[in-house]
Amino acid sequence: MVPNLTGYWKMISNDNFEEYLKALDVNIAIRKIATLLKPDKDIVHEGDHIIIKTLSTFKNYNMDFYVGQEFEEDLSGVDDRKCMTTITWEGDRLVCVQKGEIEGRGWTHWVEGDELHLVRKHHAVCEEH
């Protein structure tokens, strides 16, 4: 059974984030700003429909999707790329695969206790918080 991710989640740590951004070729100014932020996640999870809002003082990012259905994701303001994204459940983990200009990119969310975990991946580096 998959967990319900609905909730408001505060960032506790952000390990290896700058290395991840470097691997995505994000410019240094944006990297420096991004590493100072502690974005929160506001998630609404109703069946296969999930809305993940990443909220920060610099930029907010909304992701609205149905599990298992590929969609075009516009990463303007993140790293200014578009990709085809598919998000599925692997056991109790929500796994994202992003296909486009940068291959081997995606992330995984899961809950342990009262904490939401996120690992971002790129073929060259992983970043966890």
mmCIF file of the C-alpha atoms, coordinates in Angstrom:
data_MODEL
# 
_entry.id   MODEL 
# 
loop_
_atom_site.group_PDB 
_atom_site.id 
_atom_site.type_symbol 
_atom_site.label_atom_id 
_atom_site.label_alt_id 
_atom_site.label_comp_id 
_atom_site.label_asym_id 
_atom_site.label_entity_id 
_atom_site.label_seq_id 
_atom_site.pdbx_PDB_ins_code 
_atom_site.Cartn_x 
_atom_site.Cartn_y 
_atom_site.Cartn_z 
_atom_site.occupancy 
_atom_site.B_iso_or_equiv 
_atom_site.pdbx_formal_charge 
_atom_site.auth_seq_id 
_atom_site.auth_comp_id 
_atom_site.auth_asym_id 
_atom_site.auth_atom_id 
_atom_site.pdbx_PDB_model_num 
ATOM 1   C CA . MET A 1 1   ? 0.000  0.000  0.000   1.00 0.00 ? 1   MET A CA 1 
ATOM 2   C CA . VAL A 1 2   ? 1.326  3.444  -0.914  1.00 0.00 ? 2   VAL A CA 1 
ATOM 3   C CA . PRO A 1 3   ? 1.504  6.152  1.752   1.00 0.00 ? 3   PRO A CA 1 
ATOM 4   C CA . ASN A 1 4   ? -0.499 9.348  1.527   1.00 0.00 ? 4   ASN A CA 1 
ATOM 5   C CA . LEU A 1 5   ? 1.984  12.213 1.172   1.00 0.00 ? 5   LEU A CA 1 
ATOM 6   C CA . THR A 1 6   ? -0.538 14.962 1.963   1.00 0.00 ? 6   THR A CA 1 
ATOM 7   C CA . GLY A 1 7   ? 0.944  17.508 4.325   1.00 0.00 ? 7   GLY A CA 1 
ATOM 8   C CA . TYR A 1 8   ? 3.150  20.517 4.817   1.00 0.00 ? 8   TYR A CA 1 
ATOM 9   C CA . TRP A 1 9   ? 6.795  19.455 5.066   1.00 0.00 ? 9   TRP A CA 1 
ATOM 10  C CA . LYS A 1 10  ? 9.702  21.634 6.277   1.00 0.00 ? 10  LYS A CA 1 
ATOM 11  C CA . MET A 1 11  ? 13.259 21.092 5.053   1.00 0.00 ? 11  MET A CA 1 
ATOM 12  C CA . ILE A 1 12  ? 15.653 19.838 7.697   1.00 0.00 ? 12  ILE A CA 1 
ATOM 13  C CA . SER A 1 13  ? 18.814 19.334 5.630   1.00 0.00 ? 13  SER A CA 1 
ATOM 14  C CA . ASN A 1 14  ? 20.014 19.700 2.063   1.00 0.00 ? 14  ASN A CA 1 
ATOM 15  C CA . ASP A 1 15  ? 23.114 17.570 1.502   1.00 0.00 ? 15  ASP A CA 1 
ATOM 16  C CA . ASN A 1 16  ? 25.177 17.762 -1.704  1.00 0.00 ? 16  ASN A CA 1 
ATOM 17  C CA . PHE A 1 17  ? 22.730 20.176 -3.361  1.00 0.00 ? 17  PHE A CA 1 
ATOM 18  C CA . GLU A 1 18  ? 25.336 22.467 -4.928  1.00 0.00 ? 18  GLU A CA 1 
ATOM 19  C CA . GLU A 1 19  ? 27.088 19.476 -6.550  1.00 0.00 ? 19  GLU A CA 1 
ATOM 20  C CA . TYR A 1 20  ? 23.731 18.380 -7.978  1.00 0.00 ? 20  TYR A CA 1 
ATOM 21  C CA . LEU A 1 21  ? 23.113 21.870 -9.411  1.00 0.00 ? 21  LEU A CA 1 
ATOM 22  C CA . LYS A 1 22  ? 26.622 21.943 -10.907 1.00 0.00 ? 22  LYS A CA 1 
ATOM 23  C CA . ALA A 1 23  ? 25.933 18.616 -12.624 1.00 0.00 ? 23  ALA A CA 1 
ATOM 24  C CA . LEU A 1 24  ? 22.823 20.198 -14.174 1.00 0.00 ? 24  LEU A CA 1 
ATOM 25  C CA . ASP A 1 25  ? 24.964 23.143 -15.352 1.00 0.00 ? 25  ASP A CA 1 
ATOM 26  C CA . VAL A 1 26  ? 22.965 25.683 -13.316 1.00 0.00 ? 26  VAL A CA 1 
ATOM 27  C CA . ASN A 1 27  ? 24.763 29.049 -13.342 1.00 0.00 ? 27  ASN A CA 1 
ATOM 28  C CA . ILE A 1 28  ? 26.763 30.003 -10.268 1.00 0.00 ? 28  ILE A CA 1 
ATOM 29  C CA . ALA A 1 29  ? 24.512 32.906 -9.190  1.00 0.00 ? 29  ALA A CA 1 
ATOM 30  C CA . ILE A 1 30  ? 21.400 30.699 -9.096  1.00 0.00 ? 30  ILE A CA 1 
ATOM 31  C CA . ARG A 1 31  ? 23.377 27.907 -7.361  1.00 0.00 ? 31  ARG A CA 1 
ATOM 32  C CA . LYS A 1 32  ? 24.520 30.252 -4.599  1.00 0.00 ? 32  LYS A CA 1 
ATOM 33  C CA . ILE A 1 33  ? 21.003 31.534 -3.997  1.00 0.00 ? 33  ILE A CA 1 
ATOM 34  C CA . ALA A 1 34  ? 19.467 28.048 -4.147  1.00 0.00 ? 34  ALA A CA 1 
ATOM 35  C CA . THR A 1 35  ? 21.884 26.592 -1.595  1.00 0.00 ? 35  THR A CA 1 
ATOM 36  C CA . LEU A 1 36  ? 20.873 29.272 0.928   1.00 0.00 ? 36  LEU A CA 1 
ATOM 37  C CA . LEU A 1 37  ? 17.160 28.453 0.660   1.00 0.00 ? 37  LEU A CA 1 
ATOM 38  C CA . LYS A 1 38  ? 15.191 26.077 2.880   1.00 0.00 ? 38  LYS A CA 1 
ATOM 39  C CA . PRO A 1 39  ? 12.117 25.412 0.736   1.00 0.00 ? 39  PRO A CA 1 
ATOM 40  C CA . ASP A 1 40  ? 9.032  23.769 2.184   1.00 0.00 ? 40  ASP A CA 1 
ATOM 41  C CA . LYS A 1 41  ? 6.833  21.223 0.402   1.00 0.00 ? 41  LYS A CA 1 
ATOM 42  C CA . ASP A 1 42  ? 3.045  21.495 0.436   1.00 0.00 ? 42  ASP A CA 1 
ATOM 43  C CA . ILE A 1 43  ? 1.627  18.241 -0.937  1.00 0.00 ? 43  ILE A CA 1 
ATOM 44  C CA . VAL A 1 44  ? -1.964 17.312 -1.792  1.00 0.00 ? 44  VAL A CA 1 
ATOM 45  C CA . HIS A 1 45  ? -2.297 13.605 -2.574  1.00 0.00 ? 45  HIS A CA 1 
ATOM 46  C CA . GLU A 1 46  ? -5.688 12.271 -3.677  1.00 0.00 ? 46  GLU A CA 1 
ATOM 47  C CA . GLY A 1 47  ? -5.490 8.811  -5.258  1.00 0.00 ? 47  GLY A CA 1 
ATOM 48  C CA . ASP A 1 48  ? -3.298 8.976  -8.366  1.00 0.00 ? 48  ASP A CA 1 
ATOM 49  C CA . HIS A 1 49  ? -3.465 12.791 -8.491  1.00 0.00 ? 49  HIS A CA 1 
ATOM 50  C CA . ILE A 1 50  ? -0.659 14.588 -6.644  1.00 0.00 ? 50  ILE A CA 1 
ATOM 51  C CA . ILE A 1 51  ? 0.187  18.288 -6.413  1.00 0.00 ? 51  ILE A CA 1 
ATOM 52  C CA . ILE A 1 52  ? 3.602  19.151 -4.988  1.00 0.00 ? 52  ILE A CA 1 
ATOM 53  C CA . LYS A 1 53  ? 4.254  22.826 -4.271  1.00 0.00 ? 53  LYS A CA 1 
ATOM 54  C CA . THR A 1 54  ? 7.853  23.697 -3.458  1.00 0.00 ? 54  THR A CA 1 
ATOM 55  C CA . LEU A 1 55  ? 7.788  27.006 -1.609  1.00 0.00 ? 55  LEU A CA 1 
ATOM 56  C CA . SER A 1 56  ? 10.678 29.354 -0.885  1.00 0.00 ? 56  SER A CA 1 
ATOM 57  C CA . THR A 1 57  ? 11.383 33.053 -0.475  1.00 0.00 ? 57  THR A CA 1 
ATOM 58  C CA . PHE A 1 58  ? 13.111 33.077 -3.902  1.00 0.00 ? 58  PHE A CA 1 
ATOM 59  C CA . LYS A 1 59  ? 10.891 31.018 -6.210  1.00 0.00 ? 59  LYS A CA 1 
ATOM 60  C CA . ASN A 1 60  ? 7.928  28.682 -5.928  1.00 0.00 ? 60  ASN A CA 1 
ATOM 61  C CA . TYR A 1 61  ? 7.520  25.631 -8.126  1.00 0.00 ? 61  TYR A CA 1 
ATOM 62  C CA . ASN A 1 62  ? 4.291  23.676 -8.644  1.00 0.00 ? 62  ASN A CA 1 
ATOM 63  C CA . MET A 1 63  ? 4.119  20.142 -9.980  1.00 0.00 ? 63  MET A CA 1 
ATOM 64  C CA . ASP A 1 64  ? 0.612  18.777 -10.756 1.00 0.00 ? 64  ASP A CA 1 
ATOM 65  C CA . PHE A 1 65  ? 0.522  15.224 -12.100 1.00 0.00 ? 65  PHE A CA 1 
ATOM 66  C CA . TYR A 1 66  ? -1.126 11.812 -12.195 1.00 0.00 ? 66  TYR A CA 1 
ATOM 67  C CA . VAL A 1 67  ? 0.976  8.846  -11.137 1.00 0.00 ? 67  VAL A CA 1 
ATOM 68  C CA . GLY A 1 68  ? 1.978  6.701  -14.120 1.00 0.00 ? 68  GLY A CA 1 
ATOM 69  C CA . GLN A 1 69  ? 1.107  9.305  -16.778 1.00 0.00 ? 69  GLN A CA 1 
ATOM 70  C CA . GLU A 1 70  ? 3.955  10.955 -18.685 1.00 0.00 ? 70  GLU A CA 1 
ATOM 71  C CA . PHE A 1 71  ? 3.747  14.753 -18.960 1.00 0.00 ? 71  PHE A CA 1 
ATOM 72  C CA . GLU A 1 72  ? 5.864  17.649 -20.167 1.00 0.00 ? 72  GLU A CA 1 
ATOM 73  C CA . GLU A 1 73  ? 7.526  19.364 -17.225 1.00 0.00 ? 73  GLU A CA 1 
ATOM 74  C CA . ASP A 1 74  ? 8.616  22.978 -17.638 1.00 0.00 ? 74  ASP A CA 1 
ATOM 75  C CA . LEU A 1 75  ? 11.612 23.662 -15.385 1.00 0.00 ? 75  LEU A CA 1 
ATOM 76  C CA . SER A 1 76  ? 11.795 27.393 -16.201 1.00 0.00 ? 76  SER A CA 1 
ATOM 77  C CA . GLY A 1 77  ? 13.423 29.172 -13.324 1.00 0.00 ? 77  GLY A CA 1 
ATOM 78  C CA . VAL A 1 78  ? 14.887 25.934 -12.000 1.00 0.00 ? 78  VAL A CA 1 
ATOM 79  C CA . ASP A 1 79  ? 17.380 25.085 -14.735 1.00 0.00 ? 79  ASP A CA 1 
ATOM 80  C CA . ASP A 1 80  ? 15.409 26.438 -17.716 1.00 0.00 ? 80  ASP A CA 1 
ATOM 81  C CA . ARG A 1 81  ? 14.833 23.084 -19.381 1.00 0.00 ? 81  ARG A CA 1 
ATOM 82  C CA . LYS A 1 82  ? 11.798 21.100 -20.446 1.00 0.00 ? 82  LYS A CA 1 
ATOM 83  C CA . CYS A 1 83  ? 11.624 17.360 -20.077 1.00 0.00 ? 83  CYS A CA 1 
ATOM 84  C CA . MET A 1 84  ? 9.191  14.491 -20.305 1.00 0.00 ? 84  MET A CA 1 
ATOM 85  C CA . THR A 1 85  ? 8.461  13.290 -16.789 1.00 0.00 ? 85  THR A CA 1 
ATOM 86  C CA . THR A 1 86  ? 6.908  10.101 -15.463 1.00 0.00 ? 86  THR A CA 1 
ATOM 87  C CA . ILE A 1 87  ? 6.270  9.521  -11.772 1.00 0.00 ? 87  ILE A CA 1 
ATOM 88  C CA . THR A 1 88  ? 5.458  6.066  -10.407 1.00 0.00 ? 88  THR A CA 1 
ATOM 89  C CA . TRP A 1 89  ? 5.345  4.193  -7.133  1.00 0.00 ? 89  TRP A CA 1 
ATOM 90  C CA . GLU A 1 90  ? 8.112  1.728  -6.354  1.00 0.00 ? 90  GLU A CA 1 
ATOM 91  C CA . GLY A 1 91  ? 6.830  0.154  -3.164  1.00 0.00 ? 91  GLY A CA 1 
ATOM 92  C CA . ASP A 1 92  ? 6.306  3.037  -0.742  1.00 0.00 ? 92  ASP A CA 1 
ATOM 93  C CA . ARG A 1 93  ? 8.547  5.426  -2.701  1.00 0.00 ? 93  ARG A CA 1 
ATOM 94  C CA . LEU A 1 94  ? 7.385  7.981  -5.252  1.00 0.00 ? 94  LEU A CA 1 
ATOM 95  C CA . VAL A 1 95  ? 9.941  7.872  -8.091  1.00 0.00 ? 95  VAL A CA 1 
ATOM 96  C CA . CYS A 1 96  ? 10.354 10.498 -10.818 1.00 0.00 ? 96  CYS A CA 1 
ATOM 97  C CA . VAL A 1 97  ? 12.190 9.919  -14.103 1.00 0.00 ? 97  VAL A CA 1 
ATOM 98  C CA . GLN A 1 98  ? 12.873 12.983 -16.253 1.00 0.00 ? 98  GLN A CA 1 
ATOM 99  C CA . LYS A 1 99  ? 13.869 12.483 -19.894 1.00 0.00 ? 99  LYS A CA 1 
ATOM 100 C CA . GLY A 1 100 ? 15.243 15.305 -21.987 1.00 0.00 ? 100 GLY A CA 1 
ATOM 101 C CA . GLU A 1 101 ? 18.371 17.326 -22.550 1.00 0.00 ? 101 GLU A CA 1 
ATOM 102 C CA . ILE A 1 102 ? 19.979 15.855 -19.415 1.00 0.00 ? 102 ILE A CA 1 
ATOM 103 C CA . GLU A 1 103 ? 19.645 12.089 -19.095 1.00 0.00 ? 103 GLU A CA 1 
ATOM 104 C CA . GLY A 1 104 ? 19.721 10.122 -15.862 1.00 0.00 ? 104 GLY A CA 1 
ATOM 105 C CA . ARG A 1 105 ? 17.798 12.772 -13.966 1.00 0.00 ? 105 ARG A CA 1 
ATOM 106 C CA . GLY A 1 106 ? 14.981 12.402 -11.448 1.00 0.00 ? 106 GLY A CA 1 
ATOM 107 C CA . TRP A 1 107 ? 14.105 12.119 -7.778  1.00 0.00 ? 107 TRP A CA 1 
ATOM 108 C CA . THR A 1 108 ? 12.566 9.864  -5.127  1.00 0.00 ? 108 THR A CA 1 
ATOM 109 C CA . HIS A 1 109 ? 10.269 10.868 -2.230  1.00 0.00 ? 109 HIS A CA 1 
ATOM 110 C CA . TRP A 1 110 ? 9.381  8.702  0.756   1.00 0.00 ? 110 TRP A CA 1 
ATOM 111 C CA . VAL A 1 111 ? 8.183  9.112  4.334   1.00 0.00 ? 111 VAL A CA 1 
ATOM 112 C CA . GLU A 1 112 ? 9.965  7.789  7.417   1.00 0.00 ? 112 GLU A CA 1 
ATOM 113 C CA . GLY A 1 113 ? 8.181  8.541  10.667  1.00 0.00 ? 113 GLY A CA 1 
ATOM 114 C CA . ASP A 1 114 ? 7.152  12.194 10.465  1.00 0.00 ? 114 ASP A CA 1 
ATOM 115 C CA . GLU A 1 115 ? 9.774  13.176 7.874   1.00 0.00 ? 115 GLU A CA 1 
ATOM 116 C CA . LEU A 1 116 ? 9.468  13.427 4.098   1.00 0.00 ? 116 LEU A CA 1 
ATOM 117 C CA . HIS A 1 117 ? 12.712 12.424 2.380   1.00 0.00 ? 117 HIS A CA 1 
ATOM 118 C CA . LEU A 1 118 ? 13.834 13.484 -1.076  1.00 0.00 ? 118 LEU A CA 1 
ATOM 119 C CA . VAL A 1 119 ? 16.804 12.268 -3.094  1.00 0.00 ? 119 VAL A CA 1 
ATOM 120 C CA . ARG A 1 120 ? 17.478 14.080 -6.351  1.00 0.00 ? 120 ARG A CA 1 
ATOM 121 C CA . LYS A 1 121 ? 19.590 12.253 -8.870  1.00 0.00 ? 121 LYS A CA 1 
ATOM 122 C CA . HIS A 1 122 ? 21.601 12.957 -11.943 1.00 0.00 ? 122 HIS A CA 1 
ATOM 123 C CA . HIS A 1 123 ? 23.816 10.330 -13.516 1.00 0.00 ? 123 HIS A CA 1 
ATOM 124 C CA . ALA A 1 124 ? 26.858 12.122 -12.079 1.00 0.00 ? 124 ALA A CA 1 
ATOM 125 C CA . VAL A 1 125 ? 25.672 12.909 -8.536  1.00 0.00 ? 125 VAL A CA 1 
ATOM 126 C CA . CYS A 1 126 ? 22.971 12.315 -5.895  1.00 0.00 ? 126 CYS A CA 1 
ATOM 127 C CA . GLU A 1 127 ? 21.662 14.910 -3.449  1.00 0.00 ? 127 GLU A CA 1 
ATOM 128 C CA . GLU A 1 128 ? 19.556 14.094 -0.375  1.00 0.00 ? 128 GLU A CA 1 
ATOM 129 C CA . HIS A 1 129 ? 17.340 16.014 2.046   1.00 0.00 ? 129 HIS A CA 1 
# 
